């Protein structure tokens, strides 16, 4: 069940696509790339306007409120990601891809209509803001095992590419024409993304691997996020991968929420320098995830690629933590680009281990943990900055009141905390079983044919307690 057979792939190309005007289209990684690019390009345009609206809506405790909003969104994403992944395993990817893109982009126009509704919708949108989960499952459907690391790297590189120019474009349009135009452009791009999914993107899941009726009951135990956490303890591989993802992505999520203001307020980067920094890191990340990732996966394997990426992330965060000069930030940014290979390498490791009919569940669980980190990270970083009296509020000083001066041996305490978290992630990742693709194929080739010979439903009802606790991923010892 690791890979699709030729018959399954041919069948998937013949499936009539619901809501599609071009049912003969062949699903490809290009479809996934376009969807990711448009969604995150739209949000990248709003980088500058969102900071302005955030400060205007919450003039006091701005970053604490920012952490609260993203905390609610992240927790809801954690709760919903396994469910959406499991449902997409049964009913197909396209419907859920359309739903996740729509609800993720729905708050954008409300930035100008009503800021309070905007932040409320951002929080609630966490229920559906799991586009990466569905996209990675989509890619797993249409690629062979040996192609997935490159495909995942391309998708992750597209995310970086969408942020190469969009913040700078958004800042320029905001300065020249106002925030309303930026919001309008982002809304138009979001509508184009939704239309692309509806009219162009074909279904990727073969018909024989999903249900023909929407009334078929699913296993809610499989989709329950807390049930997934309970299964984590029954499979060593899942446990180690999930702990690694949590410890490595927690500081990354916090960094994304505050780093640009940190560059501006503490390191004293100009707006032009910040835009150039984003572009540089984005371009180098694309190179790392499209060129170096594939080479590393073929030469040193999935696990060692994850370890290398974590090593780069550790070095980068330590440099951010102790660095106090602009050139140090630029140098650490090049290392940050190389650390971007970690998540696609982890996703490839998961896809190799998970069966074909559980790709959505597996990717959903990993995406759910990332969603939880997206909530905890910003709040944690803001709190640590507050504890160390590092001023992040981008506010003008009150007349007659001197600006606070902060001198510290550690300019960026949260980044140093993040470095320690990644160090623990690196130690945990060392114990992840080193899966050999040939061994996995051999051990599961018999189960693949047995799975396809079972009765009509792609997900059979468990018949024993042993099946209820069957690990999501197979340990290398199996």
XYZ file of C-alpha atoms in Angstrom:
478
model
C 0.000 0.000 0.000
C 2.987 2.324 -0.127
C 2.668 3.290 -3.754
C -0.049 3.326 -6.358
C -0.060 0.721 -9.054
C -0.122 1.705 -12.699
C -3.779 0.659 -12.937
C -4.702 2.910 -10.018
C -2.948 5.895 -11.520
C -4.592 5.311 -14.884
C -7.947 4.989 -13.150
C -7.424 8.248 -11.274
C -6.942 10.005 -14.589
C -10.286 8.767 -15.824
C -12.341 9.792 -12.772
C -14.834 12.586 -13.544
C -13.746 15.517 -11.426
C -16.520 17.097 -9.362
C -16.752 20.805 -10.135
C -14.133 20.535 -12.848
C -14.576 21.752 -16.400
C -11.620 19.689 -17.558
C -12.113 16.158 -16.262
C -9.423 14.797 -18.565
C -6.666 16.683 -16.755
C -3.993 14.508 -15.180
C -3.258 15.384 -11.525
C 0.286 16.635 -11.111
C 2.570 18.313 -8.622
C 2.151 21.512 -10.649
C -1.452 21.772 -9.459
C -0.307 21.579 -5.824
C 2.426 24.143 -6.452
C 0.046 26.709 -7.978
C -2.452 26.344 -5.111
C 0.226 26.867 -2.445
C 1.843 29.787 -4.276
C -1.380 31.768 -4.748
C -2.576 31.224 -1.165
C 0.621 32.302 0.557
C 1.392 35.057 -1.950
C -1.956 36.628 -1.028
C -1.140 36.446 2.673
C 2.423 37.659 2.076
C 1.047 40.876 0.557
C -0.663 41.597 3.877
C 2.509 41.493 6.014
C 2.755 45.273 6.455
C -1.001 46.067 6.555
C -1.581 43.335 9.134
C 0.992 44.823 11.528
C -0.762 48.187 11.177
C -4.253 46.780 11.736
C -3.010 44.681 14.657
C -1.606 47.752 16.408
C -4.661 49.889 15.660
C -7.077 47.219 16.913
C -5.061 46.268 20.007
C -2.993 49.359 20.943
C -2.186 47.824 24.325
C -0.490 44.420 24.628
C -0.298 44.127 20.867
C 1.907 41.065 20.755
C 0.067 39.295 23.535
C -3.176 39.665 21.547
C -1.346 38.513 18.447
C -0.288 35.400 20.329
C -3.831 34.832 21.588
C -5.346 35.076 18.087
C -2.799 32.705 16.613
C -3.030 30.458 19.654
C -6.751 29.875 19.115
C -6.165 29.330 15.398
C -3.330 26.889 16.056
C -5.276 24.872 18.600
C -8.272 24.566 16.253
C -5.916 23.495 13.473
C -4.477 20.844 15.769
C -7.978 19.531 16.488
C -9.195 19.503 12.888
C -6.163 18.427 10.845
C -6.427 14.657 11.541
C -10.177 14.709 10.827
C -9.796 16.535 7.517
C -6.916 14.256 6.562
C -8.957 11.138 7.355
C -11.998 12.428 5.451
C -9.867 13.249 2.433
C -8.551 9.665 2.503
C -12.144 8.528 2.016
C -13.895 11.165 -0.060
C -10.999 12.486 -2.103
C -8.636 15.443 -1.895
C -10.243 18.029 -4.159
C -13.329 18.830 -2.091
C -11.268 19.330 1.044
C -8.591 21.279 -0.793
C -11.303 23.651 -2.021
C -12.683 23.972 1.502
C -9.313 24.608 3.178
C -8.262 27.255 0.633
C -11.649 29.016 0.843
C -11.776 29.257 4.623
C -8.064 30.085 4.973
C -8.476 33.072 2.623
C -11.960 34.107 3.823
C -10.693 36.595 6.483
C -8.676 38.670 3.989
C -11.367 41.146 2.808
C -12.508 41.696 6.399
C -9.205 43.432 7.161
C -10.797 46.610 5.759
C -14.456 45.779 6.356
C -14.154 45.109 10.087
C -10.840 44.474 11.873
C -12.599 42.793 14.793
C -14.329 40.345 12.434
C -11.000 39.921 10.641
C -9.196 38.680 13.761
C -12.210 36.627 14.837
C -12.319 34.888 11.451
C -8.564 34.284 11.542
C -9.011 32.485 14.858
C -11.957 30.386 13.672
C -10.344 29.676 10.277
C -7.898 27.431 12.100
C -10.531 24.696 11.806
C -9.855 24.554 8.056
C -6.394 26.149 7.767
C -4.662 22.852 7.016
C -3.940 23.279 3.321
C -0.489 21.721 3.641
C -1.997 18.545 5.074
C -4.252 18.017 2.051
C -1.572 19.155 -0.403
C 1.019 16.682 0.877
C -1.568 13.884 0.739
C -2.417 15.002 -2.825
C 1.252 14.815 -3.789
C 1.606 11.385 -2.153
C -1.296 10.119 -4.302
C 0.349 11.006 -7.595
C 4.039 10.349 -6.978
C 6.124 7.233 -6.584
C 7.990 6.659 -3.368
C 11.362 7.744 -4.725
C 9.839 10.948 -6.165
C 8.153 12.217 -3.032
C 11.103 13.899 -1.327
C 11.722 16.004 -4.435
C 8.009 16.761 -4.797
C 7.662 17.777 -1.148
C 10.749 19.936 -1.498
C 9.204 21.640 -4.532
C 5.993 22.367 -2.617
C 7.928 23.767 0.355
C 10.127 25.795 -1.988
C 6.985 27.243 -3.535
C 5.934 28.454 -0.100
C 9.299 30.206 0.198
C 8.991 31.588 -3.350
C 5.601 33.100 -2.549
C 7.261 35.114 0.222
C 10.261 36.275 -1.822
C 8.544 39.338 -3.265
C 5.039 39.523 -1.794
C 5.933 41.358 1.474
C 7.957 43.937 -0.452
C 5.184 44.356 -3.041
C 2.602 44.716 -0.288
C 4.713 47.297 1.565
C 5.234 49.311 -1.635
C 1.543 49.300 -2.568
C 0.611 50.210 0.994
C 2.977 53.165 1.034
C 1.995 54.438 -2.413
C -1.732 53.694 -2.561
C -2.861 52.678 0.917
C -3.772 49.431 2.641
C -7.155 49.168 0.915
C -5.530 48.429 -2.445
C -3.288 45.784 -0.906
C -6.297 44.048 0.636
C -8.146 44.237 -2.692
C -5.232 42.681 -4.602
C -4.861 39.927 -1.990
C -8.606 39.217 -2.188
C -8.495 38.952 -5.988
C -5.557 36.526 -5.796
C -7.423 34.435 -3.208
C -10.516 34.261 -5.450
C -8.261 33.202 -8.330
C -6.809 30.443 -6.137
C -10.286 29.168 -5.201
C -11.358 29.240 -8.878
C -8.202 27.359 -9.875
C -8.974 24.567 -7.401
C -12.632 24.403 -8.473
C -12.187 24.483 -12.250
C -8.674 23.168 -12.929
C -7.357 20.928 -10.149
C -8.317 17.264 -10.798
C -8.971 14.641 -8.140
C -5.838 12.702 -7.212
C -7.209 9.792 -5.192
C -8.102 6.705 -7.285
C -11.792 5.842 -7.270
C -11.207 2.350 -5.901
C -9.421 3.848 -2.864
C -12.266 6.184 -1.873
C -15.961 5.877 -1.279
C -18.639 6.448 -3.905
C -21.168 7.498 -1.237
C -20.863 10.395 1.206
C -22.996 8.507 3.682
C -20.391 5.876 4.527
C -19.418 6.043 8.192
C -15.785 6.761 9.039
C -13.773 5.711 12.029
C -13.888 8.741 14.330
C -11.195 7.139 16.462
C -8.908 7.517 13.471
C -9.708 11.213 13.064
C -9.781 12.207 16.743
C -6.571 14.209 17.390
C -6.332 12.943 20.957
C -6.825 9.397 19.727
C -3.952 10.057 17.342
C -1.853 11.200 20.283
C -2.720 8.001 22.116
C -1.595 6.008 19.078
C 1.652 7.963 19.111
C 2.694 6.166 22.275
C 2.082 2.767 20.637
C 4.466 3.351 17.741
C 8.033 4.413 18.383
C 8.463 5.902 14.925
C 5.373 8.118 15.232
C 6.382 9.238 18.719
C 9.893 10.235 17.701
C 8.767 12.007 14.520
C 6.020 13.951 16.333
C 8.334 15.040 19.166
C 10.934 16.116 16.604
C 8.371 18.152 14.656
C 7.060 19.812 17.819
C 10.463 20.778 19.226
C 11.772 22.054 15.895
C 8.689 23.882 14.647
C 7.788 25.585 17.938
C 10.710 28.065 17.699
C 10.224 28.401 13.949
C 6.595 29.464 14.393
C 7.559 31.960 17.088
C 10.321 33.331 14.883
C 7.938 33.979 11.993
C 5.635 35.995 14.248
C 8.222 38.452 15.568
C 11.437 38.297 13.570
C 10.767 41.132 11.131
C 9.872 43.523 13.958
C 12.955 42.276 15.804
C 15.109 43.190 12.809
C 13.526 46.621 12.630
C 13.393 47.521 16.332
C 16.464 45.827 17.803
C 18.889 45.344 14.909
C 17.643 48.559 13.233
C 17.075 47.215 9.735
C 15.425 49.631 7.320
C 12.177 48.539 5.572
C 14.141 48.103 2.339
C 16.717 45.924 4.117
C 13.962 43.773 5.616
C 12.389 43.241 2.180
C 15.816 42.349 0.750
C 16.448 39.952 3.647
C 13.136 38.159 3.019
C 13.941 37.902 -0.689
C 17.431 36.523 -0.053
C 16.270 33.878 2.409
C 13.391 32.947 0.111
C 15.595 32.506 -2.941
C 18.186 30.469 -1.043
C 15.390 28.335 0.446
C 14.131 27.568 -3.053
C 17.612 26.467 -4.079
C 17.987 24.359 -0.937
C 14.615 22.625 -1.311
C 14.737 22.010 -5.053
C 18.440 21.333 -5.668
C 20.135 20.230 -2.463
C 17.188 18.351 -0.924
C 16.891 15.826 -3.739
C 20.642 15.215 -3.777
C 20.789 14.783 -0.005
C 17.820 12.404 0.082
C 19.424 10.192 -2.543
C 22.896 10.205 -1.025
C 22.456 10.237 2.765
C 18.780 9.215 3.133
C 15.677 10.639 4.790
C 16.774 10.473 8.403
C 20.222 11.982 7.895
C 18.701 14.784 5.826
C 16.385 15.587 8.749
C 19.368 15.598 11.115
C 21.325 17.907 8.817
C 18.408 20.317 8.564
C 18.048 20.400 12.345
C 21.771 21.098 12.656
C 21.443 24.123 10.373
C 18.398 25.333 12.343
C 20.290 25.023 15.648
C 23.202 27.056 14.287
C 20.858 29.667 12.807
C 18.867 30.230 16.019
C 22.010 30.440 18.162
C 23.398 33.063 15.787
C 20.143 35.029 15.916
C 20.225 34.831 19.712
C 23.770 36.122 20.188
C 24.037 38.282 17.066
C 23.856 42.044 17.531
C 25.107 43.360 14.175
C 23.273 43.473 10.831
C 25.923 41.370 9.060
C 25.345 38.595 11.591
C 21.639 38.513 10.681
C 22.484 38.298 6.974
C 24.928 35.452 7.593
C 22.467 33.590 9.823
C 19.807 34.061 7.135
C 21.832 31.952 4.702
C 21.958 29.182 7.296
C 18.204 29.566 7.861
C 17.639 28.859 4.171
C 19.451 25.527 4.463
C 17.432 24.604 7.548
C 14.273 24.787 5.406
C 14.959 21.248 4.148
C 13.837 19.778 7.495
C 10.059 19.742 7.087
C 9.889 18.320 3.528
C 12.371 15.647 4.624
C 10.148 14.783 7.613
C 7.063 14.676 5.358
C 8.875 12.336 2.977
C 9.852 10.124 5.925
C 6.207 9.954 7.009
C 4.952 9.193 3.490
C 7.435 6.343 3.131
C 6.220 4.769 6.353
C 2.460 5.320 6.026
C 0.230 3.128 3.874
C -1.394 4.591 0.766
C -4.863 4.814 2.319
C -3.537 6.637 5.418
C -1.451 9.383 3.802
C -4.062 11.985 4.737
C -4.190 10.827 8.365
C -0.398 10.781 8.668
C 0.147 14.183 7.074
C -2.844 15.537 9.007
C -1.318 14.539 12.322
C 2.009 16.206 11.475
C 0.221 19.316 10.188
C -1.897 19.371 13.353
C 1.228 19.474 15.507
C 2.541 22.318 13.372
C -0.785 24.076 13.862
C -0.427 23.704 17.617
C 3.070 25.193 17.353
C 1.679 28.070 15.281
C -0.436 28.913 18.294
C 2.090 28.328 21.061
C 5.155 29.752 19.284
C 4.080 33.406 18.880
C 2.716 33.593 22.423
C 5.851 31.980 23.845
C 8.218 34.296 21.965
C 6.229 37.386 22.940
C 6.272 36.307 26.583
C 10.031 35.688 26.578
C 10.673 39.079 24.959
C 8.490 40.589 27.680
C 10.386 38.782 30.463
C 13.721 40.066 29.176
C 12.340 43.577 28.616
C 13.045 43.566 24.889
C 10.683 46.128 23.338
C 8.875 44.838 20.260
C 5.945 47.227 20.038
C 6.371 49.318 16.884
C 4.864 52.431 18.500
C 5.985 56.055 18.600
C 7.317 57.256 21.932
C 5.115 59.442 24.126
C 6.215 63.081 24.112
C 8.570 63.894 26.951
C 9.173 60.247 27.819
C 12.616 58.836 27.007
C 12.833 55.728 24.864
C 13.727 52.581 26.808
C 17.255 51.407 26.336
C 17.843 47.683 26.626
C 21.332 46.372 27.028
C 21.782 42.649 27.204
C 24.478 40.102 26.653
C 21.840 38.105 24.760
C 20.100 40.413 22.256
C 17.543 37.774 21.259
C 16.613 35.558 24.231
C 13.700 33.740 22.495
C 15.991 32.617 19.692
C 18.420 31.147 22.199
C 15.512 29.311 23.807
C 14.600 28.047 20.339
C 18.151 26.802 19.837
C 17.877 24.666 22.978
C 14.525 23.280 21.780
C 16.058 22.312 18.424
C 19.003 20.726 20.232
C 16.561 18.421 22.017
C 14.798 17.778 18.683
C 18.145 16.768 17.187
C 18.812 14.348 20.046
C 15.342 12.821 19.637
C 15.665 12.527 15.850
C 18.838 10.490 16.208
C 16.700 7.617 17.510
C 14.211 7.666 14.592
C 14.478 4.270 12.845
C 16.492 4.561 9.651
C 13.968 3.235 7.123
C 15.372 1.596 4.042
C 12.989 1.958 1.140
C 13.816 -1.457 -0.234
C 13.173 -3.069 3.146
C 9.883 -1.247 3.557
C 8.733 -2.239 0.090
C 9.610 -5.850 0.730
C 7.913 -5.985 4.127
C 4.739 -4.400 2.835
C 4.399 -5.783 -0.667
C 2.321 -8.672 0.607
C 0.016 -6.422 2.603
C -0.518 -4.186 -0.421
C -2.069 -6.947 -2.513
C -4.120 -8.126 0.448
C -5.474 -4.641 1.041
C -6.688 -4.289 -2.527
C -8.401 -7.658 -2.434
C -10.573 -6.685 0.526
C -14.230 -5.761 0.225
C -15.434 -2.557 -1.397
C -14.675 0.023 1.308
C -11.158 1.490 1.343
C -11.157 1.590 5.116
C -12.357 -1.692 6.569
C -14.064 -1.672 9.942
C -11.746 -2.995 12.646
C -12.668 -6.447 13.800
C -10.529 -6.665 16.886
C -8.904 -4.575 19.551
C -5.539 -5.318 17.988
C -6.618 -3.569 14.813
C -7.912 -0.590 16.808
C -4.436 0.146 18.124
C -2.540 -0.721 14.983
C 0.248 1.849 14.630
C -0.247 4.498 11.979
C 3.326 4.143 10.832
C 5.259 0.939 10.653
C 8.342 0.657 12.810
C 11.504 -0.486 11.075
C 11.486 -3.509 13.322
C 8.181 -4.686 11.851
